[in-house]
Short mmCIF file of C-alpha atoms in Angstrom, two decimals:
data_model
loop_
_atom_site.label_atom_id
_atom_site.label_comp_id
_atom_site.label_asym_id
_atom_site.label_seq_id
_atom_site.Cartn_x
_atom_site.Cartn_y
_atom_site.Cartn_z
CA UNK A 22 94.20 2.03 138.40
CA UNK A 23 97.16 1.41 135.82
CA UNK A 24 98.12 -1.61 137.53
CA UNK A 25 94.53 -2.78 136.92
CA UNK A 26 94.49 -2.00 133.28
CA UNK A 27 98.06 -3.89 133.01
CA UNK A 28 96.55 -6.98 134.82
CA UNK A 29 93.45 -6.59 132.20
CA UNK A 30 95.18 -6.93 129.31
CA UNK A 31 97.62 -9.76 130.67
CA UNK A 32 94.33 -11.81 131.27
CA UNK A 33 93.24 -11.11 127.76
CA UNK A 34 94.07 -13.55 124.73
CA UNK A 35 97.11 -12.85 122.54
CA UNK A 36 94.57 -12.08 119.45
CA UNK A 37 92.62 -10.22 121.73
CA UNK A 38 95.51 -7.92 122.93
CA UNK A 39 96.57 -7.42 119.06
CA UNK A 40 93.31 -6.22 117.72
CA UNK A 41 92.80 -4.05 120.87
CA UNK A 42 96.76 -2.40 120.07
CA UNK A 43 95.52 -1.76 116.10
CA UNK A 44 92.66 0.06 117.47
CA UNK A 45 94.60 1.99 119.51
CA UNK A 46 97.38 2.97 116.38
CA UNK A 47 94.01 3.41 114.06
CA UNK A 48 92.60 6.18 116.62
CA UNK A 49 96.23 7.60 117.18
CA UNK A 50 96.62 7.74 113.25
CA UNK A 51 93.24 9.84 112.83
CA UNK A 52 93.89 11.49 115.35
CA UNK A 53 96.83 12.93 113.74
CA UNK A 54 95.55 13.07 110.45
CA UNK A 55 92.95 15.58 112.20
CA UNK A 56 95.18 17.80 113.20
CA UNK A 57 97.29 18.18 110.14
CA UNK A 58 93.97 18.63 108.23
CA UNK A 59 93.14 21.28 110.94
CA UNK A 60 96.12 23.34 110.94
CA UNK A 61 96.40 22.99 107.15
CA UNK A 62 92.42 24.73 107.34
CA UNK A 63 93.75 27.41 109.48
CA UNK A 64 96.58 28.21 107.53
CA UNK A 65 94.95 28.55 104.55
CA UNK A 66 91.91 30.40 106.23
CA UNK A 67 95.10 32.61 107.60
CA UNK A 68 96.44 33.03 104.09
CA UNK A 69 92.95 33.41 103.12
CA UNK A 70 91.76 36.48 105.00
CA UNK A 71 95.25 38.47 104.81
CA UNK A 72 95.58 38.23 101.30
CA UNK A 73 91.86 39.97 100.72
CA UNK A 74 92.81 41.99 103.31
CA UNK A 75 95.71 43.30 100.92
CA UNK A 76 93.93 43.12 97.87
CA UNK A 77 90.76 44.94 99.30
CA UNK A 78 92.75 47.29 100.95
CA UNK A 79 94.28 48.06 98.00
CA UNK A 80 91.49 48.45 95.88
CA UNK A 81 90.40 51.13 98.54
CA UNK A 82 93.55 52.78 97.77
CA UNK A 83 93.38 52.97 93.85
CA UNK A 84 89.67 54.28 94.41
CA UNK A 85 90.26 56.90 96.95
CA UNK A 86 92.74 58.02 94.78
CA UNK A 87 90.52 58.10 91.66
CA UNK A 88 87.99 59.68 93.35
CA UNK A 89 90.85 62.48 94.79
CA UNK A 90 91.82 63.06 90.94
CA UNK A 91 87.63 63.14 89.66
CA UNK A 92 86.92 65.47 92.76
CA UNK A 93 89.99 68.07 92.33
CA UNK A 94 88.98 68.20 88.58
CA UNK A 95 85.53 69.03 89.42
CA UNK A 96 86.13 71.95 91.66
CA UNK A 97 89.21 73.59 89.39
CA UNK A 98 86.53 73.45 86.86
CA UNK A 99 83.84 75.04 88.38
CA UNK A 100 85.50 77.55 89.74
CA UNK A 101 87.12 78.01 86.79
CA UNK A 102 83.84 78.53 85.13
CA UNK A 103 83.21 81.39 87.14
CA UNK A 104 86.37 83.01 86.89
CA UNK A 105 85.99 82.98 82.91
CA UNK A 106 82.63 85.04 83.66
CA UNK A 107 84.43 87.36 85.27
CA UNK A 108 87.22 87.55 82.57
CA UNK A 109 84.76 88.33 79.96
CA UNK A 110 83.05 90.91 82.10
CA UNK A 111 86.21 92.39 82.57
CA UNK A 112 87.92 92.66 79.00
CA UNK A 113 84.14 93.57 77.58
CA UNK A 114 84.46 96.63 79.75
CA UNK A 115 88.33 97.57 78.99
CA UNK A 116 86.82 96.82 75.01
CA UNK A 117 83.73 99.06 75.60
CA UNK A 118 85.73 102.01 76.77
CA UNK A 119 87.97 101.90 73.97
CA UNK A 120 85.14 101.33 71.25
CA UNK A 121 82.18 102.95 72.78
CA UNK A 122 81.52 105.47 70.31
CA UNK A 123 80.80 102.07 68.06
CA UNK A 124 77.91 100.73 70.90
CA UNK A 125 74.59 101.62 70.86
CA UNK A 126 72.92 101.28 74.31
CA UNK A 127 69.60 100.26 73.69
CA UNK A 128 68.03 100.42 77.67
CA UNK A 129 69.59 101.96 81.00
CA UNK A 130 70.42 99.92 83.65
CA UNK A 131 67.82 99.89 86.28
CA UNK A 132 68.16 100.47 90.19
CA UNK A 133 67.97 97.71 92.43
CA UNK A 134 64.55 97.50 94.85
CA UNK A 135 63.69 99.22 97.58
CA UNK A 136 64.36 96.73 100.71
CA UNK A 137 61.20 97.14 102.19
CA UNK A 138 59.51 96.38 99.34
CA UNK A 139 61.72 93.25 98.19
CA UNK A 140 60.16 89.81 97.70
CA UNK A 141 61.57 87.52 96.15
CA UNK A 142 59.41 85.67 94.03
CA UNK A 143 59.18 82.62 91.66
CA UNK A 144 58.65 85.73 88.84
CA UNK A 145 62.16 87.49 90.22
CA UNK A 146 64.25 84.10 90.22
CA UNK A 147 63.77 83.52 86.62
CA UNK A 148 63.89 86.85 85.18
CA UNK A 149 67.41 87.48 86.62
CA UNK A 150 68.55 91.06 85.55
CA UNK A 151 71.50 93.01 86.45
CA UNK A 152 70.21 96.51 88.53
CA UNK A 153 72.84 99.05 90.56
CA UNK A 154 72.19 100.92 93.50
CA UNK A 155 74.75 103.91 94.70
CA UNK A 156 76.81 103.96 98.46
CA UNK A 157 77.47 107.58 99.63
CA UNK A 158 74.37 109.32 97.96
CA UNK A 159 71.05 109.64 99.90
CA UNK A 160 68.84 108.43 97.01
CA UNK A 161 71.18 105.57 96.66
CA UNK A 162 70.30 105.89 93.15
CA UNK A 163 71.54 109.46 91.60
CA UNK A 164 74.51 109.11 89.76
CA UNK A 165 77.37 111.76 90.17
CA UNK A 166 78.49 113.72 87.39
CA UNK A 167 81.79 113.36 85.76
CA UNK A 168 82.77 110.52 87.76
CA UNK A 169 84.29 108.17 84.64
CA UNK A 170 84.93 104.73 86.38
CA UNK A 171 80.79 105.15 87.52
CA UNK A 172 79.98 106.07 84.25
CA UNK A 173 81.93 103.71 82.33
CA UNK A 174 80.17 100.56 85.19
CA UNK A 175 77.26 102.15 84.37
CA UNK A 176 77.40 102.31 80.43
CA UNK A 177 79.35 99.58 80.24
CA UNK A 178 76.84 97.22 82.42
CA UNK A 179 73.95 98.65 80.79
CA UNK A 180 74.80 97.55 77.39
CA UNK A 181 76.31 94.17 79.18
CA UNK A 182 72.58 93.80 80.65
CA UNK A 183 71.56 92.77 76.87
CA UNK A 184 73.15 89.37 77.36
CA UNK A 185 72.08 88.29 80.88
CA UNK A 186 70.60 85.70 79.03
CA UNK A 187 74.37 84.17 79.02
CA UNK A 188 74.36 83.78 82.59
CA UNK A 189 73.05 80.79 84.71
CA UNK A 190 69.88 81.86 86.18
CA UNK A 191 70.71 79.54 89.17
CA UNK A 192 70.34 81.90 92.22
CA UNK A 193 73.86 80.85 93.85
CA UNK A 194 75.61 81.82 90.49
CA UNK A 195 75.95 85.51 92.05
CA UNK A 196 77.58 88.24 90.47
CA UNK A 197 78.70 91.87 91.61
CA UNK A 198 81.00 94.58 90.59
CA UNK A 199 82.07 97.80 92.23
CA UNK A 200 83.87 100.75 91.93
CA UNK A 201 86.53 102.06 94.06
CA UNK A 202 85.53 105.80 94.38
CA UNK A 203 84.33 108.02 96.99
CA UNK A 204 80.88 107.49 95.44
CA UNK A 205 80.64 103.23 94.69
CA UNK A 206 78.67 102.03 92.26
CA UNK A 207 77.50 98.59 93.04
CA UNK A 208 75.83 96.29 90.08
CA UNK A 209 74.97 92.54 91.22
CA UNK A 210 73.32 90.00 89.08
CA UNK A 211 71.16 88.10 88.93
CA UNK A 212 68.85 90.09 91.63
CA UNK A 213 69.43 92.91 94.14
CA UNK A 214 67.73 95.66 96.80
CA UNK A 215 68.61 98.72 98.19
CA UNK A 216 70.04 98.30 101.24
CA UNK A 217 70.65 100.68 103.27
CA UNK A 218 74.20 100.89 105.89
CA UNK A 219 75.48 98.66 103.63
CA UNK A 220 79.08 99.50 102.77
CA UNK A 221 81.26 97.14 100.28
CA UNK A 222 84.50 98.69 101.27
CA UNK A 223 83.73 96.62 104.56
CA UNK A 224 83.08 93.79 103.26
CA UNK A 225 85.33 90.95 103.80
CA UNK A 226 85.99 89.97 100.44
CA UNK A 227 86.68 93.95 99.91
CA UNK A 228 88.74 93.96 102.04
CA UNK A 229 90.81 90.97 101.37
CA UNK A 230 91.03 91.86 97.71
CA UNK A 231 92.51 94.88 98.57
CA UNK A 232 95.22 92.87 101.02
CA UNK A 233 95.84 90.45 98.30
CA UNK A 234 96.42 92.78 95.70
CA UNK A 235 99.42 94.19 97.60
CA UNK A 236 100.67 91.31 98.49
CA UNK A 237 100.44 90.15 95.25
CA UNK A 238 100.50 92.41 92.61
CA UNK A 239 100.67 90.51 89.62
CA UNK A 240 97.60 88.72 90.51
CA UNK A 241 94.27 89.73 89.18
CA UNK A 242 91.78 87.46 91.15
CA UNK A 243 91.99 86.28 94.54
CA UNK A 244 89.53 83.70 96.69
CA UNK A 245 88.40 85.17 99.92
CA UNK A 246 87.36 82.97 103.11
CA UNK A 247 83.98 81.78 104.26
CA UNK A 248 81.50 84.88 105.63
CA UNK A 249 78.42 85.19 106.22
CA UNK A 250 76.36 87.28 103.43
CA UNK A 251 74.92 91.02 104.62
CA UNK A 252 71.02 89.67 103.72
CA UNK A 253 69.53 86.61 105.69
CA UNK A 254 71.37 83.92 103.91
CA UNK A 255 70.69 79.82 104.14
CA UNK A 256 74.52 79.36 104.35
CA UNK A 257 77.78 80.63 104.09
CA UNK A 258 80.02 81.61 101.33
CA UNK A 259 83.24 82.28 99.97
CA UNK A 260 83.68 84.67 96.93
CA UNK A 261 86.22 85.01 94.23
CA UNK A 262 87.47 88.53 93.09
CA UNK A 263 88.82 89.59 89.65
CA UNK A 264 90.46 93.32 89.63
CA UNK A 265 88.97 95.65 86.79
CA UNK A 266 91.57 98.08 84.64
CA UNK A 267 90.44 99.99 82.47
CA UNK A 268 92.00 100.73 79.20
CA UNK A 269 95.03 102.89 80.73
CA UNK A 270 95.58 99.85 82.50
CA UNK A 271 94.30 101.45 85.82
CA UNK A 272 92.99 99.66 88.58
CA UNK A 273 89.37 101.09 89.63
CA UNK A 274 86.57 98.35 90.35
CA UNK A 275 86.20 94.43 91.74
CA UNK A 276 83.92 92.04 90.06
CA UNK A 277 82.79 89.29 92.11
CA UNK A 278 80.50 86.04 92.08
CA UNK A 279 80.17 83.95 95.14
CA UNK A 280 79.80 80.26 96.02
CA UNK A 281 77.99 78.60 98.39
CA UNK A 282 79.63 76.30 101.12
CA UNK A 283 77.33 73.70 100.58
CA UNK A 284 77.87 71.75 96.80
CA UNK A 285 74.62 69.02 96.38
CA UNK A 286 76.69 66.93 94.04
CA UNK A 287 79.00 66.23 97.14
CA UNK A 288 75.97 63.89 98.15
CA UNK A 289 76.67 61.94 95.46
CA UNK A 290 80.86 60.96 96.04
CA UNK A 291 81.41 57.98 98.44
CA UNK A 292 83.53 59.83 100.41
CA UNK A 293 83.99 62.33 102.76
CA UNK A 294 84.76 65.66 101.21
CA UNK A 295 87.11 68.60 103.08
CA UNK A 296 88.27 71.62 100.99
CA UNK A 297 89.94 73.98 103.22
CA UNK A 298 91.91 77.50 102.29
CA UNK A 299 95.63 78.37 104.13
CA UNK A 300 94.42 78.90 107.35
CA UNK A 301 91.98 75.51 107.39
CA UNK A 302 89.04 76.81 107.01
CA UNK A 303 86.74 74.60 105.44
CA UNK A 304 84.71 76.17 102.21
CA UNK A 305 83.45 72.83 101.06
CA UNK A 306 82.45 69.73 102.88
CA UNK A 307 81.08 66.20 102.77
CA UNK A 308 81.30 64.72 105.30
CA UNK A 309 79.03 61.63 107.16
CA UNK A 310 77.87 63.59 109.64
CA UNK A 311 74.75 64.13 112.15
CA UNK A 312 74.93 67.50 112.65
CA UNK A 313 73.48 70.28 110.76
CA UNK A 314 76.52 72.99 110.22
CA UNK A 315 75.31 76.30 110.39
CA UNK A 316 78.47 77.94 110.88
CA UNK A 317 82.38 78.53 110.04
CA UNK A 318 84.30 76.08 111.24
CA UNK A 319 87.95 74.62 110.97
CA UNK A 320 89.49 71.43 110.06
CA UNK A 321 91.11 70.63 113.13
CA UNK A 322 88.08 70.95 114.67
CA UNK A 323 87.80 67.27 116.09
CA UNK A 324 84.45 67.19 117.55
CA UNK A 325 83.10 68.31 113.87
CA UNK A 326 85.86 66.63 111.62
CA UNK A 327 87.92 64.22 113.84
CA UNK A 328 90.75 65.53 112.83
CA UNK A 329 92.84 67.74 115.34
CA UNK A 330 96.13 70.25 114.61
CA UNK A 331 98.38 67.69 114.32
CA UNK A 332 96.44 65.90 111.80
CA UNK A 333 95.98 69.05 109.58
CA UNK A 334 99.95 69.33 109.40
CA UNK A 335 100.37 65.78 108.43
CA UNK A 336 97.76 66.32 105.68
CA UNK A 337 98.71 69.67 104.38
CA UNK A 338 102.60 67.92 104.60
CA UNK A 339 101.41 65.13 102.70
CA UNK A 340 99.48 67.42 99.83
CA UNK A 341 102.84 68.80 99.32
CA UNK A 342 104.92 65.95 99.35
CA UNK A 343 102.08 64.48 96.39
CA UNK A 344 102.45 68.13 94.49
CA UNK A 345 106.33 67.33 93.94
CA UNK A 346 105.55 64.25 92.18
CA UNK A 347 106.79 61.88 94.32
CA UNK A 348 104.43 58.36 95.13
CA UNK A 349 101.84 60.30 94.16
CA UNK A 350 99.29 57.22 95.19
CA UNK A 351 100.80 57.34 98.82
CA UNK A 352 98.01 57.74 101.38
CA UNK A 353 97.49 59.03 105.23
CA UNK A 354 96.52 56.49 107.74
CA UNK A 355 94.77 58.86 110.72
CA UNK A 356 92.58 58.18 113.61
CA UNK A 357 89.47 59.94 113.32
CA UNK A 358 88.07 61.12 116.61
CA UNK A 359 84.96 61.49 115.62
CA UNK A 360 84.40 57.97 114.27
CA UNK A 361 86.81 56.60 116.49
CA UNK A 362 88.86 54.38 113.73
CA UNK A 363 91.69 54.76 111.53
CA UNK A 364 90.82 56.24 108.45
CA UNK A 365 92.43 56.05 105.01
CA UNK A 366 93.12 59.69 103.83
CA UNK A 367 93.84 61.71 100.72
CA UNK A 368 94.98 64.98 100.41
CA UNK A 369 95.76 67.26 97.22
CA UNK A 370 96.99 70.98 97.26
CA UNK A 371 95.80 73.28 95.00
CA UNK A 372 99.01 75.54 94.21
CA UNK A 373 97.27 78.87 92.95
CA UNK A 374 94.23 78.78 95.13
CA UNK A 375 96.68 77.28 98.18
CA UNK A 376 93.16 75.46 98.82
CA UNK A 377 93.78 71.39 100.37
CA UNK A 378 91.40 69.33 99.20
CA UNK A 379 90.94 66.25 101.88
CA UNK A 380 89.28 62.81 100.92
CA UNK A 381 88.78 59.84 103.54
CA UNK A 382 86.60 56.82 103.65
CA UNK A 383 85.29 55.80 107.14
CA UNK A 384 84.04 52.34 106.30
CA UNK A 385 87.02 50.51 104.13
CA UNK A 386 85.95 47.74 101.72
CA UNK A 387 87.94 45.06 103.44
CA UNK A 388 85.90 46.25 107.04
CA UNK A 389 82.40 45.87 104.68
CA UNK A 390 83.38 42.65 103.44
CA UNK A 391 85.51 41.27 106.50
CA UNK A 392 82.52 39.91 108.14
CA UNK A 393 81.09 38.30 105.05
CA UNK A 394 84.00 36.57 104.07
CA UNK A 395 84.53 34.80 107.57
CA UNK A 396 80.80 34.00 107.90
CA UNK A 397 80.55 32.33 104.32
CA UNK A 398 84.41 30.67 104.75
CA UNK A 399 83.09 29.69 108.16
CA UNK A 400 80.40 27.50 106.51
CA UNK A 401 81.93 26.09 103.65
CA UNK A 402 85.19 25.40 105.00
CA UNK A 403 84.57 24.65 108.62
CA UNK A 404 81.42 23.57 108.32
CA UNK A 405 79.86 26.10 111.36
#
């Protein structure tokens, strides 16, 4: 076949043969030209797509940790909110025992509702009052004689009762305070019942007020971990305890408000939300999720967070590494089980509450836009 070609051409005229060559160097020329304009497309497309990969992943980087900072400040603050309530509740009742011959008590504090005969009704919810009920009396309502922390709680509370008003009347803003006699005095705000069994020496954030206070004794409030409340509850919670002294500087009650496990302004962040305590327990979340938590769980939980044990160290070694100072914007990258993909993760540390506070997006920017940038480059540049 070659041979044929070469006999072709010999039988063709000389002008014939040098037109048909120039053809031949025109295609070879375009052909060229092609290909440089080709690889000169995909290099640019290549130079393209990895520098908004950078700059996008970047951005997700700057607002993760923006959104770490906003976060952290939100939940110092409202906690600290409530531990200022209990401040004031506690220095108005070291002030009333040393002034109280200057108060004038203008009601008595009323007991709390029988159980069987608590509803809890639109009426109830916003006329929030504080009421007591008594452990270790059959009544559950006489008070013992000559008992002075009970008296002073009682007193004390009863002339506190005349600025409820300061309160929220928000249900989940919870407040009690006890005693720590033989005979306990139990006040709660903003509604209560007598309930009967019920013992709040055995009560886990009892309890682990009285731990922490030994452990640390130059403490005066302490954060307990997630339990489920005596009464029929909608969720969990997690209390914070303040110690009460009274003016001799003598330990003898706890005040405590509680917080719910579930924060609605968490649907609101662009982010998945973890706060856990020491032992990873979670007491806030936020996650994208399609289950409906009903119970205490744990951040290395991976078929509920996607994170497992090994995970949790790298975070909680990473929230310390951040506390020191150093790269402070340095992030986690972690594979999430339960979204199977790499995540980009933030962790903080809160050093008195020894709470971590976790943040991770599923869904990065650069993933979001990926697919729109090659579709639209696609058509402009290559023409598909």
């Amino acid at each position: 076949m070659f041979g044929c070609i070469i006999s072709a051409l010999r039988e063709m005229r000389m002008r014939s043969q040098i037109f048909l060559f120039e053809i031949i160097i025109l295609l070879f020329v375009l052909v060229l030209a092609g290909a440089a304009v080709y690889v000169e497309i995909r290099i640019f497309y290549y130079i393209s797509t990895h520098s908004s990969e950078t700059i996008i992943s970047n951005l997700d980087i700057k607002q993760i940790n923006q959104a770490t900072s906003l976060v952290s400040h939100y939940i110092k603050q409202k906690h600290q909110r409530r531990i200022h309530v209990l401040e004031h509740l506690s220095s108005f009742l070291k002030t009333y025992q040393i002034l109280t011959n200057q108060f004038t008590k203008l009601k008595s504090l009323e007991s709390c509702e029988a159980s069987e005969e608590f509803v809890i009704s639109e009426y109830s919810l916003q006329t929030p009052k504080l009421c007591y009920q008594l452990h270790g009396v059959p009544d559950m309502v006489t008070l013992p004689k000559n008992n002075q922390n009970i008296s002073l709680l009682y007193k004390g509370l009863s002339l506190f009762n005349e600025y409820d008003l300061l309160f929220s009347i928000e249900t989940p803003y919870f407040i009690q305070v006890v005693d720590t006699s033989d005979y306990k005095i139990d006040v709660v705000y903003p509604i209560g019942m007598l309930i009967k069994g019920y013992d709040p020496e055995t009560r886990p954030w009892y309890v682990n007020h009285i731990k922490q206070m030994k452990a640390h004794p130059d403490e005066i409030y302490f954060y307990s971990e997630v339990y489920k409340v005596f009464f029929e509850s909608f969720d969990y919670q997690f209390s914070i305890t303040h110690s009460l002294f009274n003016s001799q500087q003598q330990f003898f009650g706890i005040a405590k408000t509680m917080l719910s496990t579930n924060d609605p302004s968490f649907e609101y962040v662009l982010y998945n939300i973890i706060l856990i305590n020491y032992a990873g327990q979670v007491l806030y979340n936020g996650m994208e999720m399609g289950q409906n938590l009903t119970d205490i769980f744990y951040v290395f939980n991976e078929t509920i967070t996607g994170f497992n044990e090994t995970d949790w160290y790298q975070i909680e070694e990473h929230a310390t590494y951040r506390l020191g100072g150093d790269n402070p914007n340095q992030i986690l990258i972690l594979y999430n089980k339960y979204f199977q993909k790499y995540v980009h993760v933030q962790s903080e540390k809160f050093k008195k509450e020894n709470f971590t506070l976790i943040m991770y997006i599923v869904k990065l920017l650069y993933q979001i836009y990926e697919c729109e940038f090659n579709q639209n480059y696609g058509k402009i540049v290559l023409g598909n």
